[in-house]
């Protein structure tokens, strides 16, 4: 029988990277959320997408400014993921970051960052599909990603 628990458990067998979506609220304060549902969408034009829950209080704060930064978290950045996964409080109190091209937080030590402007937002069940047009990006080719698989964090094994 298809239940929410069975659905979540089976889809948890698909490994994903972990990203931090960061932005600024209308007062210019940093805002952020941890997301494992992120994907590349198009090369021409350069588009990416992430899927925040409709109950998220962080996404509306970021959406009002119309820009965001995708930070691909590195192995060992589980603490950043946990800090951004909580609701309320100063999520950036213990995080090291600098402003990206749109002023959105670029987290120090991330594998990559992708600066975007919101292109479209679509309803999708209990989530939204947020499509971002990429305006700038960079990566650290020496860094390894943080992975999520079966409700746990993992790292890539050395080659």
PDB file of N, CA, C and O in Angstrom, residues 15-88:
ATOM      1  N   UNK A  15      20.232   8.672  -3.867  1.00  0.00           N
ATOM      2  CA  UNK A  15      21.151   9.610  -3.226  1.00  0.00           C
ATOM      3  C   UNK A  15      21.041  10.999  -3.847  1.00  0.00           C
ATOM      4  O   UNK A  15      20.795  11.133  -5.046  1.00  0.00           O
ATOM      5  N   UNK A  16      21.206  12.009  -3.034  1.00  0.00           N
ATOM      6  CA  UNK A  16      21.166  13.379  -3.547  1.00  0.00           C
ATOM      7  C   UNK A  16      22.255  14.198  -2.877  1.00  0.00           C
ATOM      8  O   UNK A  16      22.741  13.861  -1.804  1.00  0.00           O
ATOM      9  N   UNK A  17      22.615  15.255  -3.540  1.00  0.00           N
ATOM     10  CA  UNK A  17      23.501  16.223  -2.936  1.00  0.00           C
ATOM     11  C   UNK A  17      22.696  17.082  -1.983  1.00  0.00           C
ATOM     12  O   UNK A  17      21.468  17.006  -1.936  1.00  0.00           O
ATOM     13  N   UNK A  18      23.375  17.894  -1.212  1.00  0.00           N
ATOM     14  CA  UNK A  18      22.700  18.782  -0.271  1.00  0.00           C
ATOM     15  C   UNK A  18      23.140  20.203  -0.591  1.00  0.00           C
ATOM     16  O   UNK A  18      24.334  20.475  -0.693  1.00  0.00           O
ATOM     17  N   UNK A  19      22.159  21.071  -0.772  1.00  0.00           N
ATOM     18  CA  UNK A  19      22.466  22.471  -1.047  1.00  0.00           C
ATOM     19  C   UNK A  19      21.823  23.355   0.008  1.00  0.00           C
ATOM     20  O   UNK A  19      20.837  22.982   0.635  1.00  0.00           O
ATOM     21  N   UNK A  20      22.416  24.510   0.168  1.00  0.00           N
ATOM     22  CA  UNK A  20      21.833  25.553   1.004  1.00  0.00           C
ATOM     23  C   UNK A  20      21.369  26.648   0.054  1.00  0.00           C
ATOM     24  O   UNK A  20      22.162  27.168  -0.733  1.00  0.00           O
ATOM     25  N   UNK A  21      20.087  26.941   0.093  1.00  0.00           N
ATOM     26  CA  UNK A  21      19.541  28.049  -0.684  1.00  0.00           C
ATOM     27  C   UNK A  21      19.593  29.264   0.229  1.00  0.00           C
ATOM     28  O   UNK A  21      19.014  29.256   1.320  1.00  0.00           O
ATOM     29  N   UNK A  22      20.320  30.289  -0.188  1.00  0.00           N
ATOM     30  CA  UNK A  22      20.464  31.476   0.634  1.00  0.00           C
ATOM     31  C   UNK A  22      19.986  32.708  -0.116  1.00  0.00           C
ATOM     32  O   UNK A  22      19.955  32.733  -1.351  1.00  0.00           O
ATOM     33  N   UNK A  23      19.597  33.686   0.644  1.00  0.00           N
ATOM     34  CA  UNK A  23      19.154  34.949   0.075  1.00  0.00           C
ATOM     35  C   UNK A  23      19.120  35.988   1.171  1.00  0.00           C
ATOM     36  O   UNK A  23      19.707  35.809   2.242  1.00  0.00           O
ATOM     37  N   UNK A  24      18.414  37.043   0.901  1.00  0.00           N
ATOM     38  CA  UNK A  24      18.234  38.111   1.887  1.00  0.00           C
ATOM     39  C   UNK A  24      16.745  38.399   1.977  1.00  0.00           C
ATOM     40  O   UNK A  24      16.028  38.338   0.982  1.00  0.00           O
ATOM     41  N   UNK A  25      16.288  38.736   3.193  1.00  0.00           N
ATOM     42  CA  UNK A  25      14.890  39.124   3.347  1.00  0.00           C
ATOM     43  C   UNK A  25      14.741  40.593   2.962  1.00  0.00           C
ATOM     44  O   UNK A  25      15.718  41.246   2.560  1.00  0.00           O
ATOM     45  N   UNK A  26      13.537  41.135   3.080  1.00  0.00           N
ATOM     46  CA  UNK A  26      13.292  42.517   2.668  1.00  0.00           C
ATOM     47  C   UNK A  26      14.074  43.522   3.496  1.00  0.00           C
ATOM     48  O   UNK A  26      14.288  44.651   3.058  1.00  0.00           O
ATOM     49  N   UNK A  27      14.516  43.131   4.678  1.00  0.00           N
ATOM     50  CA  UNK A  27      15.327  44.008   5.518  1.00  0.00           C
ATOM     51  C   UNK A  27      16.824  43.850   5.253  1.00  0.00           C
ATOM     52  O   UNK A  27      17.644  44.469   5.931  1.00  0.00           O
ATOM     53  N   UNK A  28      17.178  42.984   4.310  1.00  0.00           N
ATOM     54  CA  UNK A  28      18.584  42.764   3.990  1.00  0.00           C
ATOM     55  C   UNK A  28      19.277  41.751   4.858  1.00  0.00           C
ATOM     56  O   UNK A  28      20.474  41.514   4.714  1.00  0.00           O
ATOM     57  N   UNK A  29      18.535  41.111   5.762  1.00  0.00           N
ATOM     58  CA  UNK A  29      19.119  40.089   6.642  1.00  0.00           C
ATOM     59  C   UNK A  29      19.251  38.773   5.880  1.00  0.00           C
ATOM     60  O   UNK A  29      18.400  38.434   5.058  1.00  0.00           O
ATOM     61  N   UNK A  30      20.320  37.996   6.160  1.00  0.00           N
ATOM     62  CA  UNK A  30      20.476  36.721   5.471  1.00  0.00           C
ATOM     63  C   UNK A  30      19.379  35.735   5.857  1.00  0.00           C
ATOM     64  O   UNK A  30      18.936  35.697   7.003  1.00  0.00           O
ATOM     65  N   UNK A  31      18.948  34.967   4.862  1.00  0.00           N
ATOM     66  CA  UNK A  31      17.942  33.923   5.057  1.00  0.00           C
ATOM     67  C   UNK A  31      18.433  32.681   4.326  1.00  0.00           C
ATOM     68  O   UNK A  31      19.128  32.797   3.313  1.00  0.00           O
ATOM     69  N   UNK A  32      18.108  31.510   4.840  1.00  0.00           N
ATOM     70  CA  UNK A  32      18.571  30.302   4.173  1.00  0.00           C
ATOM     71  C   UNK A  32      17.825  29.060   4.585  1.00  0.00           C
ATOM     72  O   UNK A  32      17.171  29.023   5.627  1.00  0.00           O
ATOM     73  N   UNK A  33      17.924  28.063   3.736  1.00  0.00           N
ATOM     74  CA  UNK A  33      17.263  26.781   3.969  1.00  0.00           C
ATOM     75  C   UNK A  33      18.089  25.662   3.346  1.00  0.00           C
ATOM     76  O   UNK A  33      18.776  25.880   2.353  1.00  0.00           O
ATOM     77  N   UNK A  34      18.042  24.489   3.960  1.00  0.00           N
ATOM     78  CA  UNK A  34      18.709  23.301   3.423  1.00  0.00           C
ATOM     79  C   UNK A  34      17.740  22.581   2.499  1.00  0.00           C
ATOM     80  O   UNK A  34      16.555  22.439   2.824  1.00  0.00           O
ATOM     81  N   UNK A  35      18.248  22.134   1.344  1.00  0.00           N
ATOM     82  CA  UNK A  35      17.396  21.489   0.339  1.00  0.00           C
ATOM     83  C   UNK A  35      18.173  20.332  -0.290  1.00  0.00           C
ATOM     84  O   UNK A  35      19.355  20.472  -0.596  1.00  0.00           O
ATOM     85  N   UNK A  36      17.506  19.209  -0.486  1.00  0.00           N
ATOM     86  CA  UNK A  36      18.142  18.108  -1.219  1.00  0.00           C
ATOM     87  C   UNK A  36      17.497  17.925  -2.592  1.00  0.00           C
ATOM     88  O   UNK A  36      17.984  17.140  -3.396  1.00  0.00           O
ATOM     89  N   UNK A  37      16.437  18.663  -2.862  1.00  0.00           N
ATOM     90  CA  UNK A  37      15.775  18.576  -4.168  1.00  0.00           C
ATOM     91  C   UNK A  37      16.215  19.748  -5.033  1.00  0.00           C
ATOM     92  O   UNK A  37      15.577  20.785  -5.095  1.00  0.00           O
ATOM     93  N   UNK A  38      17.356  19.573  -5.695  1.00  0.00           N
ATOM     94  CA  UNK A  38      17.952  20.593  -6.552  1.00  0.00           C
ATOM     95  C   UNK A  38      18.388  19.931  -7.844  1.00  0.00           C
ATOM     96  O   UNK A  38      18.858  18.789  -7.833  1.00  0.00           O
ATOM     97  N   UNK A  39      18.250  20.632  -8.963  1.00  0.00           N
ATOM     98  CA  UNK A  39      18.650  20.054 -10.241  1.00  0.00           C
ATOM     99  C   UNK A  39      19.006  21.123 -11.257  1.00  0.00           C
ATOM    100  O   UNK A  39      18.528  22.258 -11.172  1.00  0.00           O
ATOM    101  N   UNK A  40      19.818  20.737 -12.206  1.00  0.00           N
ATOM    102  CA  UNK A  40      20.069  21.542 -13.387  1.00  0.00           C
ATOM    103  C   UNK A  40      18.854  21.373 -14.302  1.00  0.00           C
ATOM    104  O   UNK A  40      18.303  20.274 -14.411  1.00  0.00           O
ATOM    105  N   UNK A  41      18.436  22.444 -14.960  1.00  0.00           N
ATOM    106  CA  UNK A  41      17.258  22.388 -15.821  1.00  0.00           C
ATOM    107  C   UNK A  41      17.616  22.594 -17.288  1.00  0.00           C
ATOM    108  O   UNK A  41      17.158  21.851 -18.149  1.00  0.00           O
ATOM    109  N   UNK A  42      18.417  23.614 -17.592  1.00  0.00           N
ATOM    110  CA  UNK A  42      18.669  23.977 -18.978  1.00  0.00           C
ATOM    111  C   UNK A  42      20.045  24.622 -19.114  1.00  0.00           C
ATOM    112  O   UNK A  42      20.488  25.347 -18.222  1.00  0.00           O
ATOM    113  N   UNK A  43      20.697  24.358 -20.254  1.00  0.00           N
ATOM    114  CA  UNK A  43      21.960  25.023 -20.565  1.00  0.00           C
ATOM    115  C   UNK A  43      21.738  26.355 -21.272  1.00  0.00           C
ATOM    116  O   UNK A  43      22.510  27.291 -21.125  1.00  0.00           O
ATOM    117  N   UNK A  44      20.691  26.427 -22.103  1.00  0.00           N
ATOM    118  CA  UNK A  44      20.428  27.628 -22.874  1.00  0.00           C
ATOM    119  C   UNK A  44      18.932  27.944 -22.865  1.00  0.00           C
ATOM    120  O   UNK A  44      18.181  27.316 -23.611  1.00  0.00           O
ATOM    121  N   UNK A  45      18.474  28.844 -21.985  1.00  0.00           N
ATOM    122  CA  UNK A  45      19.269  29.640 -21.067  1.00  0.00           C
ATOM    123  C   UNK A  45      19.702  28.801 -19.860  1.00  0.00           C
ATOM    124  O   UNK A  45      19.099  27.758 -19.585  1.00  0.00           O
ATOM    125  N   UNK A  46      20.704  29.272 -19.118  1.00  0.00           N
ATOM    126  CA  UNK A  46      21.161  28.506 -17.947  1.00  0.00           C
ATOM    127  C   UNK A  46      20.143  28.598 -16.806  1.00  0.00           C
ATOM    128  O   UNK A  46      19.928  29.668 -16.234  1.00  0.00           O
ATOM    129  N   UNK A  47      19.497  27.464 -16.523  1.00  0.00           N
ATOM    130  CA  UNK A  47      18.460  27.409 -15.490  1.00  0.00           C
ATOM    131  C   UNK A  47      18.721  26.257 -14.532  1.00  0.00           C
ATOM    132  O   UNK A  47      19.206  25.198 -14.935  1.00  0.00           O
ATOM    133  N   UNK A  48      18.383  26.472 -13.267  1.00  0.00           N
ATOM    134  CA  UNK A  48      18.404  25.438 -12.240  1.00  0.00           C
ATOM    135  C   UNK A  48      17.060  25.484 -11.521  1.00  0.00           C
ATOM    136  O   UNK A  48      16.280  26.424 -11.704  1.00  0.00           O
ATOM    137  N   UNK A  49      16.793  24.472 -10.689  1.00  0.00           N
ATOM    138  CA  UNK A  49      15.538  24.462  -9.931  1.00  0.00           C
ATOM    139  C   UNK A  49      15.748  23.810  -8.573  1.00  0.00           C
ATOM    140  O   UNK A  49      16.618  22.956  -8.408  1.00  0.00           O
ATOM    141  N   UNK A  50      14.936  24.249  -7.615  1.00  0.00           N
ATOM    142  CA  UNK A  50      14.866  23.585  -6.316  1.00  0.00           C
ATOM    143  C   UNK A  50      13.410  23.560  -5.898  1.00  0.00           C
ATOM    144  O   UNK A  50      12.575  24.276  -6.454  1.00  0.00           O
ATOM    145  N   UNK A  51      13.086  22.691  -4.914  1.00  0.00           N
ATOM    146  CA  UNK A  51      11.691  22.469  -4.546  1.00  0.00           C
ATOM    147  C   UNK A  51      11.469  22.679  -3.054  1.00  0.00           C
ATOM    148  O   UNK A  51      11.579  21.738  -2.273  1.00  0.00           O
ATOM    149  N   UNK A  52      11.134  23.894  -2.637  1.00  0.00           N
ATOM    150  CA  UNK A  52      10.837  24.118  -1.218  1.00  0.00           C
ATOM    151  C   UNK A  52       9.418  23.665  -0.871  1.00  0.00           C
ATOM    152  O   UNK A  52       8.511  23.717  -1.711  1.00  0.00           O
ATOM    153  N   UNK A  53       9.244  23.237   0.346  1.00  0.00           N
ATOM    154  CA  UNK A  53       7.928  22.873   0.871  1.00  0.00           C
ATOM    155  C   UNK A  53       7.057  24.122   0.930  1.00  0.00           C
ATOM    156  O   UNK A  53       7.551  25.210   1.221  1.00  0.00           O
ATOM    157  N   UNK A  54       5.782  23.976   0.654  1.00  0.00           N
ATOM    158  CA  UNK A  54       4.873  25.129   0.702  1.00  0.00           C
ATOM    159  C   UNK A  54       4.735  25.714   2.098  1.00  0.00           C
ATOM    160  O   UNK A  54       4.344  26.867   2.242  1.00  0.00           O
ATOM    161  N   UNK A  55       5.078  24.939   3.117  1.00  0.00           N
ATOM    162  CA  UNK A  55       4.985  25.459   4.488  1.00  0.00           C
ATOM    163  C   UNK A  55       6.244  26.234   4.891  1.00  0.00           C
ATOM    164  O   UNK A  55       6.291  26.786   5.988  1.00  0.00           O
ATOM    165  N   UNK A  56       7.239  26.283   4.024  1.00  0.00           N
ATOM    166  CA  UNK A  56       8.487  26.989   4.342  1.00  0.00           C
ATOM    167  C   UNK A  56       8.218  28.468   4.600  1.00  0.00           C
ATOM    168  O   UNK A  56       7.547  29.141   3.818  1.00  0.00           O
ATOM    169  N   UNK A  57       8.759  28.977   5.696  1.00  0.00           N
ATOM    170  CA  UNK A  57       8.678  30.413   5.963  1.00  0.00           C
ATOM    171  C   UNK A  57       9.897  31.130   5.383  1.00  0.00           C
ATOM    172  O   UNK A  57       9.885  32.346   5.199  1.00  0.00           O
ATOM    173  N   UNK A  58      10.940  30.385   5.055  1.00  0.00           N
ATOM    174  CA  UNK A  58      12.162  30.977   4.504  1.00  0.00           C
ATOM    175  C   UNK A  58      12.005  31.323   3.034  1.00  0.00           C
ATOM    176  O   UNK A  58      12.431  32.397   2.596  1.00  0.00           O
ATOM    177  N   UNK A  59      11.398  30.427   2.246  1.00  0.00           N
ATOM    178  CA  UNK A  59      11.308  30.706   0.818  1.00  0.00           C
ATOM    179  C   UNK A  59      10.562  32.008   0.513  1.00  0.00           C
ATOM    180  O   UNK A  59      11.053  32.809  -0.300  1.00  0.00           O
ATOM    181  N   UNK A  60       9.415  32.289   1.126  1.00  0.00           N
ATOM    182  CA  UNK A  60       8.759  33.571   0.822  1.00  0.00           C
ATOM    183  C   UNK A  60       9.641  34.784   1.130  1.00  0.00           C
ATOM    184  O   UNK A  60       9.614  35.781   0.400  1.00  0.00           O
ATOM    185  N   UNK A  61      10.443  34.697   2.185  1.00  0.00           N
ATOM    186  CA  UNK A  61      11.347  35.798   2.530  1.00  0.00           C
ATOM    187  C   UNK A  61      12.386  35.997   1.427  1.00  0.00           C
ATOM    188  O   UNK A  61      12.690  37.127   1.047  1.00  0.00           O
ATOM    189  N   UNK A  62      12.919  34.901   0.904  1.00  0.00           N
ATOM    190  CA  UNK A  62      13.899  34.976  -0.181  1.00  0.00           C
ATOM    191  C   UNK A  62      13.225  35.432  -1.474  1.00  0.00           C
ATOM    192  O   UNK A  62      13.764  36.262  -2.213  1.00  0.00           O
ATOM    193  N   UNK A  63      12.042  34.910  -1.752  1.00  0.00           N
ATOM    194  CA  UNK A  63      11.346  35.202  -3.014  1.00  0.00           C
ATOM    195  C   UNK A  63      11.016  36.682  -3.172  1.00  0.00           C
ATOM    196  O   UNK A  63      11.007  37.194  -4.292  1.00  0.00           O
ATOM    197  N   UNK A  64      10.754  37.367  -2.081  1.00  0.00           N
ATOM    198  CA  UNK A  64      10.399  38.788  -2.170  1.00  0.00           C
ATOM    199  C   UNK A  64      11.495  39.615  -2.833  1.00  0.00           C
ATOM    200  O   UNK A  64      11.206  40.602  -3.493  1.00  0.00           O
ATOM    201  N   UNK A  65      12.746  39.236  -2.636  1.00  0.00           N
ATOM    202  CA  UNK A  65      13.861  39.970  -3.270  1.00  0.00           C
ATOM    203  C   UNK A  65      14.122  39.492  -4.687  1.00  0.00           C
ATOM    204  O   UNK A  65      14.749  40.189  -5.470  1.00  0.00           O
ATOM    205  N   UNK A  66      13.688  38.264  -5.003  1.00  0.00           N
ATOM    206  CA  UNK A  66      13.786  37.774  -6.372  1.00  0.00           C
ATOM    207  C   UNK A  66      15.110  37.144  -6.766  1.00  0.00           C
ATOM    208  O   UNK A  66      15.293  36.754  -7.915  1.00  0.00           O
ATOM    209  N   UNK A  67      16.054  37.046  -5.835  1.00  0.00           N
ATOM    210  CA  UNK A  67      17.328  36.394  -6.136  1.00  0.00           C
ATOM    211  C   UNK A  67      17.655  35.391  -5.038  1.00  0.00           C
ATOM    212  O   UNK A  67      17.132  35.477  -3.929  1.00  0.00           O
ATOM    213  N   UNK A  68      18.528  34.455  -5.363  1.00  0.00           N
ATOM    214  CA  UNK A  68      18.990  33.484  -4.374  1.00  0.00           C
ATOM    215  C   UNK A  68      20.331  32.930  -4.811  1.00  0.00           C
ATOM    216  O   UNK A  68      20.744  33.107  -5.961  1.00  0.00           O
ATOM    217  N   UNK A  69      20.994  32.262  -3.896  1.00  0.00           N
ATOM    218  CA  UNK A  69      22.259  31.602  -4.187  1.00  0.00           C
ATOM    219  C   UNK A  69      22.136  30.141  -3.766  1.00  0.00           C
ATOM    220  O   UNK A  69      21.688  29.845  -2.662  1.00  0.00           O
ATOM    221  N   UNK A  70      22.515  29.255  -4.660  1.00  0.00           N
ATOM    222  CA  UNK A  70      22.589  27.830  -4.353  1.00  0.00           C
ATOM    223  C   UNK A  70      24.017  27.553  -3.901  1.00  0.00           C
ATOM    224  O   UNK A  70      24.959  27.844  -4.633  1.00  0.00           O
ATOM    225  N   UNK A  71      24.181  27.037  -2.699  1.00  0.00           N
ATOM    226  CA  UNK A  71      25.485  26.662  -2.166  1.00  0.00           C
ATOM    227  C   UNK A  71      25.537  25.139  -2.083  1.00  0.00           C
ATOM    228  O   UNK A  71      24.788  24.540  -1.300  1.00  0.00           O
ATOM    229  N   UNK A  72      26.368  24.512  -2.898  1.00  0.00           N
ATOM    230  CA  UNK A  72      26.518  23.057  -2.857  1.00  0.00           C
ATOM    231  C   UNK A  72      27.407  22.750  -1.663  1.00  0.00           C
ATOM    232  O   UNK A  72      28.585  23.101  -1.644  1.00  0.00           O
ATOM    233  N   UNK A  73      26.826  22.108  -0.651  1.00  0.00           N
ATOM    234  CA  UNK A  73      27.567  21.868   0.591  1.00  0.00           C
ATOM    235  C   UNK A  73      28.644  20.813   0.409  1.00  0.00           C
ATOM    236  O   UNK A  73      28.471  19.832  -0.320  1.00  0.00           O
ATOM    237  N   UNK A  74      29.734  21.025   1.098  1.00  0.00           N
ATOM    238  CA  UNK A  74      30.889  20.128   1.033  1.00  0.00           C
ATOM    239  C   UNK A  74      30.792  19.064   2.117  1.00  0.00           C
ATOM    240  O   UNK A  74      30.120  19.246   3.140  1.00  0.00           O
ATOM    241  N   UNK A  75      31.476  17.953   1.878  1.00  0.00           N
ATOM    242  CA  UNK A  75      31.592  16.921   2.907  1.00  0.00           C
ATOM    243  C   UNK A  75      32.128  17.602   4.161  1.00  0.00           C
ATOM    244  O   UNK A  75      33.030  18.415   4.098  1.00  0.00           O
ATOM    245  N   UNK A  76      31.532  17.327   5.273  1.00  0.00           N
ATOM    246  CA  UNK A  76      31.944  17.961   6.517  1.00  0.00           C
ATOM    247  C   UNK A  76      31.132  19.200   6.860  1.00  0.00           C
ATOM    248  O   UNK A  76      31.359  19.805   7.909  1.00  0.00           O
ATOM    249  N   UNK A  77      30.187  19.594   6.023  1.00  0.00           N
ATOM    250  CA  UNK A  77      29.365  20.766   6.323  1.00  0.00           C
ATOM    251  C   UNK A  77      27.962  20.386   6.814  1.00  0.00           C
ATOM    252  O   UNK A  77      27.012  21.133   6.652  1.00  0.00           O
ATOM    253  N   UNK A  78      27.874  19.236   7.484  1.00  0.00           N
ATOM    254  CA  UNK A  78      26.591  18.809   8.041  1.00  0.00           C
ATOM    255  C   UNK A  78      26.046  19.835   9.023  1.00  0.00           C
ATOM    256  O   UNK A  78      24.834  20.037   9.110  1.00  0.00           O
ATOM    257  N   UNK A  79      26.946  20.490   9.776  1.00  0.00           N
ATOM    258  CA  UNK A  79      26.508  21.489  10.746  1.00  0.00           C
ATOM    259  C   UNK A  79      25.798  22.654  10.068  1.00  0.00           C
ATOM    260  O   UNK A  79      24.825  23.190  10.603  1.00  0.00           O
ATOM    261  N   UNK A  80      26.240  23.041   8.884  1.00  0.00           N
ATOM    262  CA  UNK A  80      25.571  24.106   8.131  1.00  0.00           C
ATOM    263  C   UNK A  80      24.188  23.640   7.704  1.00  0.00           C
ATOM    264  O   UNK A  80      23.210  24.372   7.834  1.00  0.00           O
ATOM    265  N   UNK A  81      24.108  22.415   7.235  1.00  0.00           N
ATOM    266  CA  UNK A  81      22.818  21.853   6.837  1.00  0.00           C
ATOM    267  C   UNK A  81      21.847  21.856   8.013  1.00  0.00           C
ATOM    268  O   UNK A  81      20.701  22.279   7.881  1.00  0.00           O
ATOM    269  N   UNK A  82      22.308  21.410   9.161  1.00  0.00           N
ATOM    270  CA  UNK A  82      21.451  21.370  10.349  1.00  0.00           C
ATOM    271  C   UNK A  82      21.039  22.774  10.788  1.00  0.00           C
ATOM    272  O   UNK A  82      19.899  23.004  11.170  1.00  0.00           O
ATOM    273  N   UNK A  83      21.965  23.736  10.719  1.00  0.00           N
ATOM    274  CA  UNK A  83      21.655  25.113  11.118  1.00  0.00           C
ATOM    275  C   UNK A  83      20.574  25.713  10.220  1.00  0.00           C
ATOM    276  O   UNK A  83      19.693  26.441  10.693  1.00  0.00           O
ATOM    277  N   UNK A  84      20.629  25.401   8.927  1.00  0.00           N
ATOM    278  CA  UNK A  84      19.663  25.978   7.994  1.00  0.00           C
ATOM    279  C   UNK A  84      18.369  25.178   7.911  1.00  0.00           C
ATOM    280  O   UNK A  84      17.391  25.649   7.323  1.00  0.00           O
ATOM    281  N   UNK A  85      18.344  23.988   8.499  1.00  0.00           N
ATOM    282  CA  UNK A  85      17.141  23.154   8.465  1.00  0.00           C
ATOM    283  C   UNK A  85      16.152  23.502   9.568  1.00  0.00           C
ATOM    284  O   UNK A  85      14.992  23.114   9.498  1.00  0.00           O
ATOM    285  N   UNK A  86      16.594  24.244  10.574  1.00  0.00           N
ATOM    286  CA  UNK A  86      15.697  24.595  11.672  1.00  0.00           C
ATOM    287  C   UNK A  86      14.821  25.783  11.292  1.00  0.00           C
ATOM    288  O   UNK A  86      15.155  26.562  10.402  1.00  0.00           O
ATOM    289  N   UNK A  87      13.725  25.917  12.002  1.00  0.00           N
ATOM    290  CA  UNK A  87      12.817  27.030  11.764  1.00  0.00           C
ATOM    291  C   UNK A  87      13.066  28.122  12.793  1.00  0.00           C
ATOM    292  O   UNK A  87      13.186  27.844  13.987  1.00  0.00           O
ATOM    293  N   UNK A  88      13.179  29.352  12.330  1.00  0.00           N
ATOM    294  CA  UNK A  88      13.340  30.491  13.228  1.00  0.00           C
ATOM    295  C   UNK A  88      14.758  30.643  13.740  1.00  0.00           C
ATOM    296  O   UNK A  88      15.651  29.850  13.443  1.00  0.00           O
TER     297      UNK A  88
END
